[in-house]
Short mmCIF file of C-alpha atoms in Angstrom, two decimals:
data_model
loop_
_atom_site.label_atom_id
_atom_site.label_comp_id
_atom_site.label_asym_id
_atom_site.label_seq_id
_atom_site.Cartn_x
_atom_site.Cartn_y
_atom_site.Cartn_z
CA MET W 1 0.00 0.00 0.00
CA THR W 2 1.07 3.57 -0.72
CA THR W 3 -0.24 6.57 1.19
CA SER W 4 -0.38 9.67 -0.99
CA GLY W 5 -2.65 12.52 0.05
CA SER W 6 -5.76 11.02 1.64
CA ALA W 7 -6.51 8.25 -0.87
CA LEU W 8 -5.02 4.86 -0.14
CA ALA W 9 -3.28 3.36 -3.16
CA ARG W 10 -2.17 -0.15 -4.01
CA ASP W 11 1.02 -1.02 -5.88
CA LEU W 12 0.86 -3.63 -8.61
CA THR W 13 2.98 -4.74 -11.52
CA VAL W 14 1.93 -5.67 -15.05
CA PRO W 15 3.82 -7.86 -17.54
CA VAL W 16 5.06 -5.81 -20.51
CA HIS W 17 7.84 -6.11 -23.05
CA GLY W 18 11.12 -6.70 -21.21
CA GLY W 19 9.77 -7.01 -17.68
CA ARG W 20 7.06 -5.61 -15.43
CA LEU W 21 5.47 -2.17 -15.38
CA ALA W 22 4.90 -0.61 -11.95
CA VAL W 23 1.39 0.78 -11.51
CA THR W 24 -0.27 2.74 -8.72
CA HIS W 25 -3.92 1.82 -8.30
CA TRP W 26 -6.50 3.82 -6.37
CA PRO W 27 -9.35 1.28 -6.17
CA GLY W 28 -12.92 2.31 -6.79
CA GLU W 29 -16.24 0.76 -7.72
CA GLY W 30 -16.68 3.17 -10.60
CA PRO W 31 -15.45 3.03 -14.20
CA PRO W 32 -11.73 2.69 -14.99
CA VAL W 33 -9.44 5.63 -15.73
CA VAL W 34 -5.77 5.39 -16.68
CA ALA W 35 -3.56 8.41 -15.98
CA LEU W 36 -0.24 9.00 -17.78
CA HIS W 37 2.34 11.33 -16.25
CA GLY W 38 4.89 13.77 -17.63
CA ILE W 39 8.39 13.29 -18.94
CA THR W 40 10.33 13.38 -15.64
CA THR W 41 7.60 12.57 -13.12
CA ASN W 42 5.81 9.40 -11.99
CA SER W 43 2.48 7.87 -11.08
CA LEU W 44 2.06 9.77 -7.81
CA ALA W 45 1.66 12.99 -9.77
CA PHE W 46 -2.00 11.90 -9.84
CA ALA W 47 -2.54 11.38 -6.12
CA ALA W 48 -4.52 14.62 -5.81
CA LEU W 49 -6.64 13.62 -8.80
CA ALA W 50 -7.41 10.33 -7.04
CA ASP W 51 -8.58 12.31 -4.01
CA ALA W 52 -10.78 14.44 -6.27
CA LEU W 53 -12.36 11.38 -7.93
CA PRO W 54 -13.65 9.24 -5.06
CA GLY W 55 -15.10 6.00 -6.32
CA VAL W 56 -13.32 6.08 -9.66
CA ASP W 57 -11.06 3.10 -10.37
CA LEU W 58 -7.83 4.96 -11.17
CA TYR W 59 -4.64 3.38 -12.50
CA ALA W 60 -1.43 5.36 -13.01
CA PRO W 61 1.67 3.57 -14.32
CA ASP W 62 5.21 4.66 -13.69
CA LEU W 63 5.99 4.99 -17.37
CA ARG W 64 8.89 2.97 -18.78
CA GLY W 65 12.19 4.45 -17.58
CA ARG W 66 10.85 6.13 -14.42
CA ALA W 67 10.47 5.24 -10.73
CA GLY W 68 9.25 1.65 -10.33
CA SER W 69 9.55 1.05 -14.08
CA ALA W 70 13.05 2.49 -14.43
CA GLU W 71 14.65 -0.87 -15.19
CA LEU W 72 12.49 -1.69 -18.20
CA PRO W 73 14.59 -1.87 -21.38
CA GLY W 74 14.14 -0.27 -24.76
CA PRO W 75 13.05 0.27 -27.37
CA TYR W 76 11.91 3.60 -25.96
CA GLY W 77 9.64 6.34 -27.26
CA LEU W 78 5.95 7.16 -26.99
CA GLY W 79 4.90 4.12 -28.98
CA ALA W 80 6.37 1.93 -26.24
CA HIS W 81 4.23 3.76 -23.65
CA VAL W 82 1.16 3.17 -25.82
CA ASP W 83 1.96 -0.53 -25.98
CA ASP W 84 2.47 -0.64 -22.21
CA THR W 85 -0.88 1.10 -21.65
CA VAL W 86 -2.66 -1.43 -23.85
CA ALA W 87 -0.89 -4.22 -21.95
CA LEU W 88 -2.21 -2.73 -18.70
CA LEU W 89 -5.80 -2.89 -19.98
CA ASP W 90 -5.29 -6.43 -21.24
CA HIS W 91 -3.85 -7.51 -17.89
CA LEU W 92 -6.83 -6.03 -16.05
CA GLY W 93 -9.31 -7.57 -18.46
CA LEU W 94 -10.66 -4.15 -19.45
CA GLU W 95 -12.08 -3.45 -22.88
CA GLN W 96 -11.94 0.35 -22.51
CA ALA W 97 -10.76 3.13 -20.24
CA VAL W 98 -10.74 6.89 -20.22
CA LEU W 99 -7.19 8.21 -20.57
CA VAL W 100 -5.87 11.24 -18.69
CA GLY W 101 -2.49 12.55 -19.74
CA HIS W 102 -0.42 15.36 -18.30
CA SER W 103 2.34 17.04 -20.31
CA MET W 104 4.19 14.28 -22.21
CA GLY W 105 1.56 11.85 -20.95
CA ALA W 106 -1.04 13.83 -22.88
CA PHE W 107 0.85 13.10 -26.10
CA VAL W 108 0.89 9.41 -25.16
CA ALA W 109 -2.86 9.56 -24.48
CA ALA W 110 -3.62 11.17 -27.83
CA LEU W 111 -1.38 8.68 -29.66
CA ALA W 112 -3.00 5.75 -27.85
CA ALA W 113 -6.48 6.98 -28.75
CA ALA W 114 -5.44 7.49 -32.38
CA ARG W 115 -4.02 3.97 -32.64
CA HIS W 116 -6.62 2.21 -30.49
CA PRO W 117 -9.89 4.20 -30.54
CA ASP W 118 -11.85 1.11 -29.50
CA ARG W 119 -9.83 0.90 -26.27
CA PHE W 120 -9.55 4.63 -25.48
CA PRO W 121 -12.72 6.39 -26.64
CA ARG W 122 -12.20 9.56 -24.57
CA VAL W 123 -9.12 11.47 -23.43
CA VAL W 124 -8.44 14.35 -21.07
CA LEU W 125 -5.29 16.21 -22.10
CA VAL W 126 -3.76 18.36 -19.36
CA ASP W 127 -1.24 20.98 -20.51
CA GLY W 128 0.06 18.74 -23.27
CA GLY W 129 -0.89 16.66 -26.28
CA VAL W 130 -0.84 19.50 -28.80
CA GLY W 131 2.49 20.08 -30.52
CA PHE W 132 3.88 21.93 -33.48
CA PRO W 133 6.43 20.52 -35.94
CA PRO W 134 9.85 22.16 -35.51
CA PRO W 135 11.59 23.79 -38.49
CA GLU W 136 13.50 21.33 -40.66
CA GLY W 137 17.04 20.79 -39.40
CA THR W 138 16.21 21.68 -35.79
CA ASP W 139 18.51 20.07 -33.21
CA ILE W 140 15.99 18.12 -31.16
CA ASP W 141 18.36 17.78 -28.16
CA ALA W 142 18.83 21.55 -28.10
CA LEU W 143 15.08 22.12 -28.43
CA LEU W 144 14.37 19.67 -25.61
CA LYS W 145 16.89 21.49 -23.43
CA ALA W 146 15.21 24.80 -24.22
CA VAL W 147 11.74 23.50 -23.33
CA ILE W 148 12.46 21.44 -20.19
CA GLY W 149 16.02 22.47 -19.36
CA PRO W 150 15.66 22.61 -15.55
CA ALA W 151 13.97 19.19 -15.46
CA MET W 152 16.73 17.75 -17.66
CA ASP W 153 19.44 19.29 -15.45
CA ARG W 154 17.98 17.60 -12.38
CA LEU W 155 18.53 14.17 -13.92
CA SER W 156 22.31 14.59 -13.66
CA MET W 157 22.27 15.96 -10.11
CA THR W 158 23.06 14.02 -6.93
CA PHE W 159 21.85 14.79 -3.42
CA GLY W 160 23.54 14.09 -0.11
CA SER W 161 20.32 13.28 1.73
CA ALA W 162 16.59 12.97 1.24
CA GLU W 163 16.12 16.27 3.07
CA GLU W 164 18.51 18.02 0.67
CA TYR W 165 16.50 16.61 -2.21
CA LEU W 166 13.20 17.80 -0.71
CA GLU W 167 14.67 21.24 -0.08
CA PHE W 168 15.57 21.42 -3.77
CA PHE W 169 11.92 20.90 -4.67
CA ARG W 170 10.61 23.20 -1.95
CA ALA W 171 12.53 25.97 -3.72
CA HIS W 172 10.97 25.12 -7.09
CA PRO W 173 8.93 28.18 -8.15
CA ALA W 174 6.10 26.11 -9.60
CA LEU W 175 5.93 23.47 -6.84
CA GLY W 176 7.09 25.17 -3.65
CA PRO W 177 3.94 27.27 -3.13
CA HIS W 178 1.84 24.09 -3.37
CA TRP W 179 3.94 21.98 -1.02
CA GLY W 180 2.08 19.29 0.87
CA PRO W 181 1.57 15.52 0.97
CA HIS W 182 0.72 15.24 -2.72
CA VAL W 183 3.87 17.00 -3.90
CA THR W 184 6.05 15.30 -1.30
CA GLY W 185 4.78 11.88 -2.33
CA TYR W 186 5.41 12.26 -6.02
CA VAL W 187 8.86 13.85 -5.79
CA THR W 188 9.94 11.24 -3.23
CA ARG W 189 8.85 8.38 -5.51
CA ASP W 190 11.43 9.57 -8.03
CA LEU W 191 14.34 9.39 -5.58
CA THR W 192 16.72 6.45 -5.87
CA GLY W 193 20.26 5.46 -4.87
CA ARG W 194 22.01 5.80 -1.52
CA ALA W 195 23.22 8.86 0.32
CA PRO W 196 25.31 10.77 -0.48
CA GLN W 197 24.59 9.80 -4.11
CA LEU W 198 20.80 10.06 -4.20
CA ARG W 199 19.44 10.91 -7.64
CA SER W 200 16.42 10.86 -9.92
CA SER W 201 15.25 7.47 -11.12
CA CYS W 202 14.53 8.81 -14.62
CA VAL W 203 16.66 7.20 -17.33
CA LEU W 204 18.13 9.97 -19.47
CA ASP W 205 18.02 7.94 -22.69
CA VAL W 206 14.29 7.36 -22.20
CA VAL W 207 13.68 11.06 -21.60
CA ARG W 208 15.60 11.93 -24.77
CA ALA W 209 13.68 9.38 -26.85
CA ASP W 210 10.32 10.50 -25.48
CA GLY W 211 11.21 14.16 -25.91
CA ALA W 212 12.24 13.60 -29.51
CA ASP W 213 8.82 12.07 -30.24
CA VAL W 214 6.95 14.90 -28.50
CA LEU W 215 8.90 17.53 -30.40
CA GLY W 216 9.36 15.99 -33.80
CA ASP W 217 7.54 12.72 -34.51
CA ALA W 218 4.96 13.24 -37.25
CA GLU W 219 2.50 10.61 -36.01
CA THR W 220 2.66 11.94 -32.44
CA LEU W 221 2.13 15.54 -33.51
CA ALA W 222 -0.83 14.60 -35.72
CA ALA W 223 -2.56 12.34 -33.21
CA VAL W 224 -4.70 14.96 -31.45
CA ARG W 225 -6.17 16.01 -34.81
CA ARG W 226 -7.18 12.50 -35.85
CA PRO W 227 -10.99 12.19 -36.13
CA GLN W 228 -11.13 9.19 -33.78
CA VAL W 229 -9.54 11.15 -30.91
CA SER W 230 -12.05 13.02 -28.77
CA GLY W 231 -12.06 14.56 -25.34
CA GLU W 232 -10.96 17.86 -23.83
CA LEU W 233 -7.79 19.92 -23.58
CA LEU W 234 -7.10 21.85 -20.38
CA TRP W 235 -4.15 24.23 -20.42
CA ALA W 236 -2.43 26.11 -17.63
CA GLU W 237 -2.18 29.88 -17.46
CA ARG W 238 1.52 29.84 -16.54
CA GLY W 239 4.65 27.87 -17.41
CA LEU W 240 6.94 25.15 -16.03
CA LEU W 241 8.68 27.55 -13.65
CA ASP W 242 5.49 29.54 -12.93
CA GLU W 243 6.60 32.09 -15.52
CA PRO W 244 3.95 34.13 -17.38
CA ARG W 245 4.80 32.47 -20.71
CA ALA W 246 3.03 29.12 -20.62
CA LEU W 247 3.30 26.12 -22.92
CA TYR W 248 -0.01 27.17 -24.45
CA ASP W 249 -1.90 30.39 -24.91
CA ALA W 250 -5.06 31.29 -26.80
CA GLU W 251 -3.09 32.11 -29.96
CA ARG W 252 -1.13 28.85 -30.00
CA VAL W 253 -4.21 26.77 -29.26
CA ALA W 254 -6.10 28.54 -32.05
CA ALA W 255 -3.18 27.85 -34.42
CA ALA W 256 -3.51 24.15 -33.61
CA ALA W 257 -6.91 24.22 -35.36
CA LEU W 258 -8.52 21.63 -33.10
CA ASP W 259 -12.09 20.63 -33.88
CA PRO W 260 -14.09 22.30 -31.07
CA ALA W 261 -16.84 19.70 -31.35
CA ARG W 262 -14.36 16.87 -30.84
CA MET W 263 -11.62 18.50 -28.73
CA PRO W 264 -12.81 21.63 -26.94
CA ASP W 265 -10.22 23.49 -24.90
CA ARG W 266 -10.14 25.83 -21.95
CA ARG W 267 -7.58 27.61 -19.83
CA VAL W 268 -7.38 26.80 -16.13
CA ASP W 269 -6.74 30.16 -14.52
CA GLY W 270 -4.28 30.67 -11.69
CA THR W 271 -2.30 27.54 -12.47
CA ASN W 272 1.11 26.61 -13.81
CA HIS W 273 2.23 23.48 -15.65
CA TYR W 274 2.51 21.49 -12.41
CA SER W 275 -0.04 23.06 -10.06
CA ILE W 276 -2.85 22.22 -12.47
CA LEU W 277 -2.68 18.72 -10.92
CA PHE W 278 -2.92 19.95 -7.33
CA PRO W 279 -5.73 21.53 -5.29
CA PRO W 280 -7.70 23.57 -6.00
CA ALA W 281 -7.14 23.39 -9.79
CA VAL W 282 -7.26 19.59 -9.85
CA GLU W 283 -11.01 19.84 -9.29
CA GLU W 284 -11.30 21.18 -12.85
CA VAL W 285 -9.32 18.21 -14.16
CA ALA W 286 -11.57 15.90 -12.15
CA ALA W 287 -14.65 17.54 -13.65
CA ALA W 288 -13.27 16.95 -17.15
CA VAL W 289 -12.65 13.28 -16.27
CA ARG W 290 -16.22 12.91 -15.02
CA ASP W 291 -17.47 14.44 -18.27
CA ALA W 292 -15.35 11.97 -20.24
CA LEU W 293 -16.69 9.06 -18.23
CA ALA W 294 -20.21 10.27 -18.97
CA GLY W 295 -19.35 10.45 -22.66
CA GLY W 296 -19.95 14.18 -22.77
#
């Protein structure tokens, strides 16, 4: 059992290519939801969402190359996450589930729905899932560094103690103001190694492969516009470091030319890229999930 916020979660593993996928499960009698996290986070990023969806049967994998799934081998990339998500449904004996994806996980959700619309009829995309092809000849590594540089830098850092590691995150401009059991749980799940060489569990090669797909893979970038993909896009008002420039704004979303009947969008005010998953903003994500479960 894992305590994260107020909801009590169970840990399980699922057979996938190359080993077993670690999954956090918040049991409920209601319909199933699968939640897919961002590029350097883990399943406990959704602990607050579990609290906001009492009764919903919520599953959140540690995606390949992170936390409890860090040892899973390649091949890497978003297609591997799609395959792992399908394997999760198969293992549970589920025909369908609503998909929630945050950041990179939103791109995985859209790609999964595009490839397997019979399994994932509705998606909720949270500050991700909509991308724009880079100019030809763009250095993807350099672009990835520009977009998530601080998160990438953390992967090469070591920490002398767990407290030093937590202090690092308490100073994070997007996370520090929202510090509490939910944030503590998810950042702690990422910590591995032994003092004084504690570090992130994220495998850098996986992050690079996933980032390259998010930024430049044609199928990934087109997925959200495929006619079989339907749901809702929620985007944060502020950015990854709580800066005014966010990943999305009204102009960029309009340029994406999403079908409003199939993929309506809305801004979640007063949030940044991370705090959109924590109270009070997470209630808006929960409402979108309930709408998806209702088929609306």
